[in-house]
PDB file of C-alpha atoms in Angstrom:
ATOM      1  CA  MET A   1       0.000   0.000   0.000  1.00 44.00           C
ATOM      2  CA  PRO A   2       1.459   3.418  -0.879  1.00 47.00           C
ATOM      3  CA  ASP A   3       2.531   5.486   2.117  1.00 51.00           C
ATOM      4  CA  SER A   4       0.198   8.288   1.038  1.00 50.00           C
ATOM      5  CA  ALA A   5      -2.908   6.078   1.082  1.00 56.00           C
ATOM      6  CA  PRO A   6      -5.230   6.743   4.023  1.00 62.00           C
ATOM      7  CA  ALA A   7      -5.180   4.038   6.721  1.00 65.00           C
ATOM      8  CA  PRO A   8      -8.415   2.044   6.969  1.00 72.00           C
ATOM      9  CA  ASP A   9     -10.494   2.565  10.094  1.00 79.00           C
ATOM     10  CA  LEU A  10     -10.124  -0.979  11.429  1.00 84.00           C
ATOM     11  CA  ASP A  11     -12.375  -2.440  14.098  1.00 89.00           C
ATOM     12  CA  LEU A  12     -10.126  -4.643  16.280  1.00 91.00           C
ATOM     13  CA  ARG A  13     -13.077  -6.945  16.952  1.00 92.00           C
ATOM     14  CA  LEU A  14     -13.289  -7.712  13.222  1.00 93.00           C
ATOM     15  CA  VAL A  15      -9.554  -8.274  13.103  1.00 93.00           C
ATOM     16  CA  ARG A  16      -9.875 -10.818  15.907  1.00 92.00           C
ATOM     17  CA  TYR A  17     -12.708 -12.558  14.064  1.00 93.00           C
ATOM     18  CA  PHE A  18     -10.534 -12.837  10.968  1.00 93.00           C
ATOM     19  CA  ILE A  19      -7.671 -14.361  12.974  1.00 93.00           C
ATOM     20  CA  VAL A  20      -9.972 -16.982  14.511  1.00 92.00           C
ATOM     21  CA  VAL A  21     -11.367 -17.983  11.095  1.00 92.00           C
ATOM     22  CA  ALA A  22      -7.841 -18.107   9.646  1.00 92.00           C
ATOM     23  CA  GLU A  23      -6.667 -20.357  12.479  1.00 90.00           C
ATOM     24  CA  HIS A  24      -9.670 -22.711  12.308  1.00 89.00           C
ATOM     25  CA  ARG A  25      -9.853 -22.668   8.470  1.00 90.00           C
ATOM     26  CA  HIS A  26     -13.579 -23.134   8.879  1.00 90.00           C
ATOM     27  CA  PHE A  27     -16.358 -20.550   9.417  1.00 91.00           C
ATOM     28  CA  GLY A  28     -18.550 -22.911  11.408  1.00 88.00           C
ATOM     29  CA  ARG A  29     -15.858 -23.925  13.900  1.00 88.00           C
ATOM     30  CA  ALA A  30     -14.685 -20.330  14.171  1.00 89.00           C
ATOM     31  CA  ALA A  31     -18.247 -19.163  14.902  1.00 90.00           C
ATOM     32  CA  ASP A  32     -18.525 -21.761  17.665  1.00 89.00           C
ATOM     33  CA  ALA A  33     -15.230 -20.605  19.169  1.00 86.00           C
ATOM     34  CA  LEU A  34     -16.431 -16.994  19.084  1.00 87.00           C
ATOM     35  CA  TYR A  35     -19.905 -17.831  20.417  1.00 87.00           C
ATOM     36  CA  ILE A  36     -21.636 -16.112  17.511  1.00 90.00           C
ATOM     37  CA  THR A  37     -23.703 -17.469  14.614  1.00 92.00           C
ATOM     38  CA  GLN A  38     -22.056 -18.424  11.354  1.00 90.00           C
ATOM     39  CA  PRO A  39     -24.096 -15.935   9.247  1.00 91.00           C
ATOM     40  CA  SER A  40     -23.128 -13.132  11.616  1.00 92.00           C
ATOM     41  CA  LEU A  41     -19.456 -14.107  11.391  1.00 91.00           C
ATOM     42  CA  SER A  42     -19.629 -14.147   7.600  1.00 92.00           C
ATOM     43  CA  ARG A  43     -21.096 -10.623   7.612  1.00 93.00           C
ATOM     44  CA  GLN A  44     -18.351  -9.368   9.925  1.00 92.00           C
ATOM     45  CA  ILE A  45     -15.614 -10.809   7.711  1.00 93.00           C
ATOM     46  CA  ARG A  46     -17.198  -9.160   4.663  1.00 93.00           C
ATOM     47  CA  ARG A  47     -17.190  -5.839   6.524  1.00 93.00           C
ATOM     48  CA  LEU A  48     -13.483  -6.261   7.255  1.00 93.00           C
ATOM     49  CA  GLU A  49     -12.758  -7.125   3.618  1.00 93.00           C
ATOM     50  CA  GLU A  50     -14.600  -3.991   2.518  1.00 92.00           C
ATOM     51  CA  LYS A  51     -12.500  -1.926   4.906  1.00 90.00           C
ATOM     52  CA  MET A  52      -9.311  -3.537   3.617  1.00 91.00           C
ATOM     53  CA  GLY A  53     -10.332  -3.367  -0.023  1.00 91.00           C
ATOM     54  CA  ALA A  54      -9.324  -6.991  -0.590  1.00 92.00           C
ATOM     55  CA  ARG A  55     -10.772 -10.482  -0.235  1.00 93.00           C
ATOM     56  CA  LEU A  56      -9.058 -12.210   2.664  1.00 94.00           C
ATOM     57  CA  LEU A  57     -10.725 -15.644   2.766  1.00 92.00           C
ATOM     58  CA  ASP A  58     -12.097 -18.060   0.198  1.00 90.00           C
ATOM     59  CA  ARG A  59     -14.688 -20.683   1.058  1.00 86.00           C
ATOM     60  CA  THR A  60     -13.923 -24.232  -0.120  1.00 83.00           C
ATOM     61  CA  PRO A  61     -15.736 -27.561   0.256  1.00 80.00           C
ATOM     62  CA  GLN A  62     -13.292 -28.370   3.032  1.00 80.00           C
ATOM     63  CA  GLY A  63     -13.831 -25.089   4.892  1.00 85.00           C
ATOM     64  CA  SER A  64     -11.987 -21.855   4.124  1.00 90.00           C
ATOM     65  CA  GLN A  65      -8.527 -20.818   3.094  1.00 91.00           C
ATOM     66  CA  LEU A  66      -6.562 -17.608   3.053  1.00 93.00           C
ATOM     67  CA  THR A  67      -6.199 -15.678  -0.149  1.00 93.00           C
ATOM     68  CA  GLU A  68      -2.825 -14.212  -1.024  1.00 94.00           C
ATOM     69  CA  ALA A  69      -3.962 -10.953   0.566  1.00 94.00           C
ATOM     70  CA  GLY A  70      -5.130 -12.870   3.638  1.00 92.00           C
ATOM     71  CA  GLU A  71      -1.714 -14.548   3.976  1.00 94.00           C
ATOM     72  CA  VAL A  72      -0.096 -11.115   3.964  1.00 94.00           C
ATOM     73  CA  PHE A  73      -2.594  -9.672   6.439  1.00 93.00           C
ATOM     74  CA  LEU A  74      -2.631 -12.521   9.004  1.00 94.00           C
ATOM     75  CA  PRO A  75       0.758 -11.934  10.726  1.00 93.00           C
ATOM     76  CA  ARG A  76       0.125  -8.204  10.685  1.00 93.00           C
ATOM     77  CA  ALA A  77      -3.327  -8.700  12.156  1.00 92.00           C
ATOM     78  CA  LYS A  78      -1.822 -10.728  15.008  1.00 92.00           C
ATOM     79  CA  ALA A  79       0.816  -8.055  15.569  1.00 91.00           C
ATOM     80  CA  LEU A  80      -1.915  -5.412  15.571  1.00 91.00           C
ATOM     81  CA  LEU A  81      -3.833  -7.181  18.337  1.00 89.00           C
ATOM     82  CA  ARG A  82      -0.659  -7.746  20.343  1.00 87.00           C
ATOM     83  CA  SER A  83       0.231  -4.077  20.009  1.00 88.00           C
ATOM     84  CA  ALA A  84      -3.249  -3.039  21.092  1.00 87.00           C
ATOM     85  CA  ALA A  85      -3.084  -5.343  24.138  1.00 82.00           C
ATOM     86  CA  GLN A  86       0.338  -4.004  25.091  1.00 79.00           C
ATOM     87  CA  ALA A  87      -0.823  -0.430  24.655  1.00 82.00           C
ATOM     88  CA  ALA A  88      -3.741  -1.073  26.985  1.00 76.00           C
ATOM     89  CA  ALA A  89      -1.534  -2.837  29.551  1.00 67.00           C
ATOM     90  CA  TYR A  90       1.114  -0.118  29.506  1.00 69.00           C
ATOM     91  CA  THR A  91      -1.532   2.590  29.787  1.00 73.00           C
ATOM     92  CA  ARG A  92      -3.121   0.898  32.794  1.00 66.00           C
ATOM     93  CA  ALA A  93       0.317   0.446  34.376  1.00 63.00           C
ATOM     94  CA  ALA A  94       1.120   4.107  33.839  1.00 64.00           C
ATOM     95  CA  ALA A  95      -2.215   5.304  35.175  1.00 62.00           C
ATOM     96  CA  GLU A  96      -2.879   2.929  38.036  1.00 59.00           C
ATOM     97  CA  PRO A  97       0.279   1.750  39.820  1.00 59.00           C
ATOM     98  CA  SER A  98      -0.175   1.906  43.544  1.00 83.00           C
ATOM     99  CA  ARG A  99       2.752  -0.183  44.787  1.00 87.00           C
ATOM    100  CA  ILE A 100       6.492  -0.368  44.252  1.00 92.00           C
ATOM    101  CA  THR A 101       9.162  -2.374  46.066  1.00 94.00           C
ATOM    102  CA  ILE A 102      12.675  -0.965  45.999  1.00 97.00           C
ATOM    103  CA  GLY A 103      15.572  -3.299  46.693  1.00 96.00           C
ATOM    104  CA  TYR A 104      19.005  -2.288  47.920  1.00 95.00           C
ATOM    105  CA  THR A 105      22.190  -4.148  48.734  1.00 91.00           C
ATOM    106  CA  THR A 106      24.441  -3.834  51.768  1.00 84.00           C
ATOM    107  CA  GLY A 107      26.260  -0.560  52.204  1.00 84.00           C
ATOM    108  CA  LEU A 108      23.888   1.514  50.086  1.00 91.00           C
ATOM    109  CA  ILE A 109      21.298   3.979  51.375  1.00 91.00           C
ATOM    110  CA  VAL A 110      18.126   4.587  49.350  1.00 96.00           C
ATOM    111  CA  THR A 111      16.281   6.633  51.998  1.00 96.00           C
ATOM    112  CA  PRO A 112      16.545  10.096  50.365  1.00 96.00           C
ATOM    113  CA  ALA A 113      15.140   8.851  47.053  1.00 97.00           C
ATOM    114  CA  VAL A 114      12.440   6.766  48.761  1.00 97.00           C
ATOM    115  CA  ARG A 115      11.427   9.719  50.916  1.00 96.00           C
ATOM    116  CA  GLU A 116      11.107  11.905  47.829  1.00 96.00           C
ATOM    117  CA  LEU A 117       9.043   9.254  46.015  1.00 96.00           C
ATOM    118  CA  ARG A 118       6.651   9.002  48.963  1.00 95.00           C
ATOM    119  CA  ARG A 119       6.354  12.768  49.115  1.00 95.00           C
ATOM    120  CA  ARG A 120       5.456  13.039  45.434  1.00 93.00           C
ATOM    121  CA  HIS A 121       3.129   9.998  45.470  1.00 91.00           C
ATOM    122  CA  PRO A 122       1.483   9.993  48.904  1.00 90.00           C
ATOM    123  CA  ASP A 123      -1.162   7.447  47.879  1.00 86.00           C
ATOM    124  CA  ALA A 124       1.399   4.890  46.672  1.00 90.00           C
ATOM    125  CA  ASP A 125       2.534   1.915  48.762  1.00 91.00           C
ATOM    126  CA  VAL A 126       6.336   2.256  48.651  1.00 95.00           C
ATOM    127  CA  GLN A 127       8.210  -0.669  50.207  1.00 94.00           C
ATOM    128  CA  THR A 128      11.942  -1.356  50.583  1.00 97.00           C
ATOM    129  CA  LEU A 129      13.715  -4.723  50.742  1.00 94.00           C
ATOM    130  CA  HIS A 130      17.321  -5.612  51.529  1.00 93.00           C
ATOM    131  CA  LEU A 131      18.883  -7.915  48.910  1.00 90.00           C
ATOM    132  CA  ALA A 132      21.912 -10.173  48.908  1.00 79.00           C
ATOM    133  CA  CYS A 133      24.787  -8.443  47.111  1.00 76.00           C
ATOM    134  CA  ASN A 134      24.943 -11.070  44.357  1.00 69.00           C
ATOM    135  CA  ASP A 135      21.195 -11.477  43.817  1.00 77.00           C
ATOM    136  CA  PRO A 136      19.642  -8.243  42.436  1.00 89.00           C
ATOM    137  CA  ARG A 137      18.911  -9.573  38.928  1.00 90.00           C
ATOM    138  CA  ALA A 138      16.961 -12.606  40.155  1.00 88.00           C
ATOM    139  CA  ALA A 139      14.987 -10.421  42.565  1.00 90.00           C
ATOM    140  CA  LEU A 140      13.985  -8.135  39.698  1.00 93.00           C
ATOM    141  CA  LEU A 141      13.069 -10.850  37.197  1.00 90.00           C
ATOM    142  CA  ASP A 142      11.124 -12.767  39.860  1.00 86.00           C
ATOM    143  CA  HIS A 143       9.207  -9.526  40.656  1.00 87.00           C
ATOM    144  CA  GLN A 144      10.346  -9.529  44.286  1.00 89.00           C
ATOM    145  CA  VAL A 145      11.383  -5.923  43.696  1.00 93.00           C
ATOM    146  CA  ASP A 146      10.615  -3.383  40.967  1.00 93.00           C
ATOM    147  CA  ALA A 147      13.890  -1.462  41.264  1.00 97.00           C
ATOM    148  CA  ALA A 148      17.250  -2.283  42.809  1.00 97.00           C
ATOM    149  CA  VAL A 149      20.060   0.006  43.917  1.00 97.00           C
ATOM    150  CA  THR A 150      23.151  -2.154  43.867  1.00 95.00           C
ATOM    151  CA  ARG A 151      26.684  -2.507  42.533  1.00 94.00           C
ATOM    152  CA  LEU A 152      27.936  -3.927  39.274  1.00 92.00           C
ATOM    153  CA  PRO A 153      28.922  -6.389  37.988  1.00 91.00           C
ATOM    154  CA  PHE A 154      25.977  -8.729  37.385  1.00 90.00           C
ATOM    155  CA  PRO A 155      24.219  -9.952  34.203  1.00 90.00           C
ATOM    156  CA  THR A 156      22.159  -7.067  32.820  1.00 92.00           C
ATOM    157  CA  ASP A 157      20.201  -8.761  30.029  1.00 91.00           C
ATOM    158  CA  GLN A 158      16.439  -8.096  30.363  1.00 93.00           C
ATOM    159  CA  LEU A 159      17.254  -5.143  32.621  1.00 96.00           C
ATOM    160  CA  HIS A 160      17.495  -1.361  32.293  1.00 96.00           C
ATOM    161  CA  VAL A 161      20.575  -0.166  34.180  1.00 97.00           C
ATOM    162  CA  THR A 162      21.449   3.436  35.084  1.00 95.00           C
ATOM    163  CA  VAL A 163      24.810   4.284  36.674  1.00 96.00           C
ATOM    164  CA  LEU A 164      24.245   6.568  39.667  1.00 96.00           C
ATOM    165  CA  TYR A 165      27.819   7.136  40.848  1.00 94.00           C
ATOM    166  CA  ASP A 166      31.205   5.467  41.292  1.00 94.00           C
ATOM    167  CA  GLU A 167      32.906   4.398  44.515  1.00 92.00           C
ATOM    168  CA  PRO A 168      36.657   3.854  44.925  1.00 92.00           C
ATOM    169  CA  ARG A 169      37.468   0.343  46.005  1.00 93.00           C
ATOM    170  CA  LEU A 170      38.998  -0.216  49.432  1.00 93.00           C
ATOM    171  CA  LEU A 171      40.939  -2.870  51.266  1.00 94.00           C
ATOM    172  CA  LEU A 172      39.503  -4.055  54.594  1.00 93.00           C
ATOM    173  CA  VAL A 173      42.138  -5.195  57.099  1.00 93.00           C
ATOM    174  CA  PRO A 174      42.294  -5.792  60.858  1.00 93.00           C
ATOM    175  CA  LEU A 175      43.676  -2.917  62.950  1.00 91.00           C
ATOM    176  CA  GLY A 176      46.908  -4.744  63.671  1.00 90.00           C
ATOM    177  CA  HIS A 177      47.616  -5.570  60.021  1.00 94.00           C
ATOM    178  CA  ARG A 178      50.913  -4.447  58.468  1.00 95.00           C
ATOM    179  CA  LEU A 179      48.955  -2.308  55.945  1.00 95.00           C
ATOM    180  CA  ALA A 180      46.622  -0.656  58.457  1.00 93.00           C
ATOM    181  CA  GLY A 181      47.097   3.086  58.593  1.00 90.00           C
ATOM    182  CA  LYS A 182      48.733   3.428  55.183  1.00 93.00           C
ATOM    183  CA  GLU A 183      47.528   6.237  52.923  1.00 93.00           C
ATOM    184  CA  SER A 184      46.878   3.707  50.137  1.00 94.00           C
ATOM    185  CA  VAL A 185      47.882   0.280  48.874  1.00 95.00           C
ATOM    186  CA  THR A 186      48.143  -1.444  45.493  1.00 95.00           C
ATOM    187  CA  LEU A 187      47.573  -4.996  44.318  1.00 94.00           C
ATOM    188  CA  ASP A 188      51.288  -5.651  44.678  1.00 94.00           C
ATOM    189  CA  ASP A 189      50.952  -4.994  48.413  1.00 94.00           C
ATOM    190  CA  ILE A 190      48.403  -7.793  48.768  1.00 93.00           C
ATOM    191  CA  ALA A 191      49.819 -10.260  46.244  1.00 92.00           C
ATOM    192  CA  ASP A 192      50.013 -12.983  48.914  1.00 92.00           C
ATOM    193  CA  GLU A 193      47.049 -11.988  51.054  1.00 92.00           C
ATOM    194  CA  PRO A 194      44.175 -14.535  51.052  1.00 92.00           C
ATOM    195  CA  LEU A 195      40.757 -13.181  50.025  1.00 92.00           C
ATOM    196  CA  PRO A 196      37.492 -14.775  51.199  1.00 90.00           C
ATOM    197  CA  ARG A 197      35.302 -16.576  48.650  1.00 87.00           C
ATOM    198  CA  VAL A 198      31.516 -16.284  48.802  1.00 83.00           C
ATOM    199  CA  ARG A 199      29.529 -19.490  48.323  1.00 75.00           C
ATOM    200  CA  ARG A 200      27.086 -19.596  45.381  1.00 66.00           C
ATOM    201  CA  SER A 201      28.304 -16.280  43.966  1.00 71.00           C
ATOM    202  CA  ASP A 202      28.247 -15.328  40.292  1.00 79.00           C
ATOM    203  CA  PRO A 203      31.740 -15.951  38.800  1.00 86.00           C
ATOM    204  CA  VAL A 204      31.899 -12.483  37.231  1.00 87.00           C
ATOM    205  CA  TRP A 205      30.843 -10.846  40.503  1.00 86.00           C
ATOM    206  CA  SER A 206      33.390 -12.904  42.465  1.00 87.00           C
ATOM    207  CA  ALA A 207      36.188 -12.134  39.992  1.00 91.00           C
ATOM    208  CA  PHE A 208      35.511  -8.382  40.253  1.00 92.00           C
ATOM    209  CA  TRP A 209      35.576  -8.238  44.034  1.00 91.00           C
ATOM    210  CA  ARG A 210      38.607 -10.512  44.349  1.00 92.00           C
ATOM    211  CA  ILE A 211      40.349  -8.995  41.271  1.00 93.00           C
ATOM    212  CA  ASP A 212      40.893 -12.513  40.058  1.00 91.00           C
ATOM    213  CA  PRO A 213      42.953 -12.994  37.992  1.00 92.00           C
ATOM    214  CA  ARG A 214      45.331 -10.157  38.669  1.00 92.00           C
ATOM    215  CA  PRO A 215      46.496  -7.930  35.778  1.00 91.00           C
ATOM    216  CA  ASP A 216      49.581 -10.125  35.293  1.00 91.00           C
ATOM    217  CA  GLY A 217      47.351 -13.210  34.946  1.00 92.00           C
ATOM    218  CA  SER A 218      48.151 -14.683  38.351  1.00 92.00           C
ATOM    219  CA  PRO A 219      45.257 -15.972  40.458  1.00 92.00           C
ATOM    220  CA  ALA A 220      44.104 -14.177  43.568  1.00 91.00           C
ATOM    221  CA  PRO A 221      45.071 -16.127  46.709  1.00 91.00           C
ATOM    222  CA  ASP A 222      42.136 -18.160  48.013  1.00 90.00           C
ATOM    223  CA  GLY A 223      40.840 -17.467  51.480  1.00 88.00           C
ATOM    224  CA  PRO A 224      38.108 -19.319  53.398  1.00 88.00           C
ATOM    225  CA  LEU A 225      34.612 -19.824  51.983  1.00 87.00           C
ATOM    226  CA  VAL A 226      31.945 -17.627  53.595  1.00 85.00           C
ATOM    227  CA  GLU A 227      28.155 -17.426  53.462  1.00 77.00           C
ATOM    228  CA  ALA A 228      27.514 -13.809  54.448  1.00 77.00           C
ATOM    229  CA  VAL A 229      29.094 -10.388  54.871  1.00 78.00           C
ATOM    230  CA  GLU A 230      29.226 -10.866  58.632  1.00 81.00           C
ATOM    231  CA  ASP A 231      31.309 -14.041  58.207  1.00 86.00           C
ATOM    232  CA  LYS A 232      33.719 -12.153  55.945  1.00 86.00           C
ATOM    233  CA  VAL A 233      34.171  -9.335  58.452  1.00 88.00           C
ATOM    234  CA  GLU A 234      34.794 -11.825  61.270  1.00 91.00           C
ATOM    235  CA  LEU A 235      37.573 -13.467  59.238  1.00 90.00           C
ATOM    236  CA  ILE A 236      39.151 -10.066  58.555  1.00 92.00           C
ATOM    237  CA  ALA A 237      39.000  -9.036  62.224  1.00 92.00           C
ATOM    238  CA  ALA A 238      40.572 -12.367  63.198  1.00 92.00           C
ATOM    239  CA  GLY A 239      43.472 -11.780  60.820  1.00 91.00           C
ATOM    240  CA  GLN A 240      42.639 -14.735  58.565  1.00 92.00           C
ATOM    241  CA  ALA A 241      41.993 -12.695  55.410  1.00 91.00           C
ATOM    242  CA  VAL A 242      41.676  -9.249  53.878  1.00 93.00           C
ATOM    243  CA  ALA A 243      38.845  -8.195  51.557  1.00 92.00           C
ATOM    244  CA  ILE A 244      38.246  -5.749  48.713  1.00 93.00           C
ATOM    245  CA  SER A 245      35.102  -3.672  49.061  1.00 89.00           C
ATOM    246  CA  ALA A 246      33.665  -0.224  48.372  1.00 88.00           C
ATOM    247  CA  GLY A 247      31.622   2.488  50.019  1.00 75.00           C
ATOM    248  CA  LEU A 248      32.353   1.356  53.549  1.00 60.00           C
ATOM    249  CA  ARG A 249      33.021   3.034  56.826  1.00 57.00           C
ATOM    250  CA  ALA A 250      34.900   0.227  58.491  1.00 49.00           C
ATOM    251  CA  GLN A 251      34.578   1.852  61.899  1.00 48.00           C
ATOM    252  CA  GLY A 252      30.841   1.322  61.572  1.00 60.00           C
ATOM    253  CA  LEU A 253      31.347  -2.388  60.987  1.00 68.00           C
ATOM    254  CA  ARG A 254      33.347  -3.036  64.141  1.00 79.00           C
ATOM    255  CA  PRO A 255      36.187  -1.211  65.933  1.00 86.00           C
ATOM    256  CA  ASP A 256      38.866  -3.799  65.114  1.00 90.00           C
ATOM    257  CA  VAL A 257      38.566  -3.443  61.293  1.00 91.00           C
ATOM    258  CA  THR A 258      39.774  -0.528  59.187  1.00 91.00           C
ATOM    259  CA  GLU A 259      39.893   0.372  55.485  1.00 91.00           C
ATOM    260  CA  VAL A 260      42.749   1.486  53.242  1.00 93.00           C
ATOM    261  CA  PRO A 261      42.232   3.047  49.773  1.00 94.00           C
ATOM    262  CA  LEU A 262      43.145   0.599  46.999  1.00 95.00           C
ATOM    263  CA  HIS A 263      44.757   2.391  44.076  1.00 93.00           C
ATOM    264  CA  GLY A 264      45.220   1.293  40.471  1.00 92.00           C
ATOM    265  CA  VAL A 265      41.933  -0.622  40.167  1.00 93.00           C
ATOM    266  CA  GLU A 266      38.617   0.152  38.500  1.00 93.00           C
ATOM    267  CA  PRO A 267      36.062   1.761  40.838  1.00 94.00           C
ATOM    268  CA  SER A 268      32.805   0.142  41.839  1.00 93.00           C
ATOM    269  CA  HIS A 269      29.747   1.336  39.885  1.00 95.00           C
ATOM    270  CA  VAL A 270      26.589   1.921  41.916  1.00 96.00           C
ATOM    271  CA  VAL A 271      23.553   1.512  39.676  1.00 97.00           C
ATOM    272  CA  LEU A 272      19.787   1.537  39.597  1.00 98.00           C
ATOM    273  CA  ALA A 273      18.441  -1.555  37.847  1.00 97.00           C
ATOM    274  CA  THR A 274      14.845  -2.127  36.720  1.00 97.00           C
ATOM    275  CA  ARG A 275      13.133  -4.593  34.412  1.00 94.00           C
ATOM    276  CA  ALA A 276      13.498  -3.660  30.751  1.00 94.00           C
ATOM    277  CA  GLY A 277      10.250  -2.350  29.295  1.00 89.00           C
ATOM    278  CA  ASP A 278       8.644  -1.681  32.691  1.00 88.00           C
ATOM    279  CA  HIS A 279       6.367   1.331  32.130  1.00 83.00           C
ATOM    280  CA  ASN A 280       5.165   1.619  35.734  1.00 86.00           C
ATOM    281  CA  ARG A 281       5.112   5.355  36.433  1.00 87.00           C
ATOM    282  CA  LEU A 282       6.385   4.742  39.970  1.00 93.00           C
ATOM    283  CA  VAL A 283       9.473   3.032  38.567  1.00 94.00           C
ATOM    284  CA  ALA A 284      10.094   6.009  36.282  1.00 93.00           C
ATOM    285  CA  ALA A 285       9.527   8.378  39.201  1.00 95.00           C
ATOM    286  CA  PHE A 286      11.955   6.483  41.422  1.00 97.00           C
ATOM    287  CA  ARG A 287      14.597   6.505  38.683  1.00 96.00           C
ATOM    288  CA  LYS A 288      14.327  10.288  38.510  1.00 96.00           C
ATOM    289  CA  SER A 289      14.454  10.574  42.293  1.00 96.00           C
ATOM    290  CA  ALA A 290      17.446   8.217  42.544  1.00 97.00           C
ATOM    291  CA  GLN A 291      19.404  10.187  39.957  1.00 96.00           C
ATOM    292  CA  ALA A 292      18.720  13.389  41.875  1.00 95.00           C
ATOM    293  CA  HIS A 293      19.263  12.179  45.443  1.00 95.00           C
ATOM    294  CA  LEU A 294      21.568   9.137  45.369  1.00 93.00           C
ATOM    295  CA  THR A 295      24.951  10.636  44.600  1.00 86.00           C
ATOM    296  CA  GLY A 296      27.289   8.732  46.883  1.00 75.00           C
ATOM    297  CA  ASP A 297      27.394  11.421  49.566  1.00 66.00           C
ATOM    298  CA  LEU A 298      25.440   9.155  51.916  1.00 50.00           C
ATOM    299  CA  SER A 299      26.450   5.552  52.562  1.00 43.00           C
ATOM    300  CA  GLU A 300      25.859   3.319  55.497  1.00 40.00           C
ATOM    301  CA  PRO A 301      28.202   0.673  56.926  1.00 38.00           C
ATOM    302  CA  GLY A 302      28.239  -2.509  54.903  1.00 40.00           C
ATOM    303  CA  ALA A 303      30.317  -4.655  52.625  1.00 40.00           C
ATOM    304  CA  SER A 304      30.347  -6.147  49.160  1.00 44.00           C
TER     305      SER A 304
END
């Protein structure tokens, strides 16, 4: 059809009728599926054909079959109905959301952005949920949360990710450690220091936080396996390991652990992650609020 030709004023109900007949290849069976009479269905299909300016279906002794024009129209008719359904769903989501759950991982504060969201949407039910550091993607895709403030790296397929700010990475050591109190350290300073390993962690996530392998290709020394942040901090305080982290105030963890800036390594990226294609207006509003209020100036004690 030429681009300049006027678009037909299509009734989506007639389009759906056509799809049902095309799928059943029989007017009688299609009428039964649609709970209408066969003569009425035939009239509706003729109306659609008049709108389209082409015959879409031919009757045969065996039932009905698509004409060449019908073959062309069928996939587009299905796409048209899908688009209409999505448009309706997205519109409802934009107009009617009343609840949002915001996830956050250890060491990150979301309070300023959450407070602003509640102020701007006083009728909304805004909830927060603490997430394991290596589990934000699953929480989003399983709809446990609608937005997550967390740290890269993690798989980002099916997600929309916005970088909020960067954090320098740090080395956590016990107070009596040979590196405690230094202005900064490098990877060479901890070449032989064991680093804890987190059970069931994503390999990419683990490699980033252990810097494994090192730039020269050597493996990071293995420390004990741990289940949680608290276990990691206990090992550090006991002098059994050191750990690489970001955004921490070690004094807030416990008085016998301190942090030293780690130079020469990529910073940690703090991000807001949401499901790709989520048109919930509260998600969009929280993204705007997070970009305005979560800048890295506020961080609470925690660990990666």
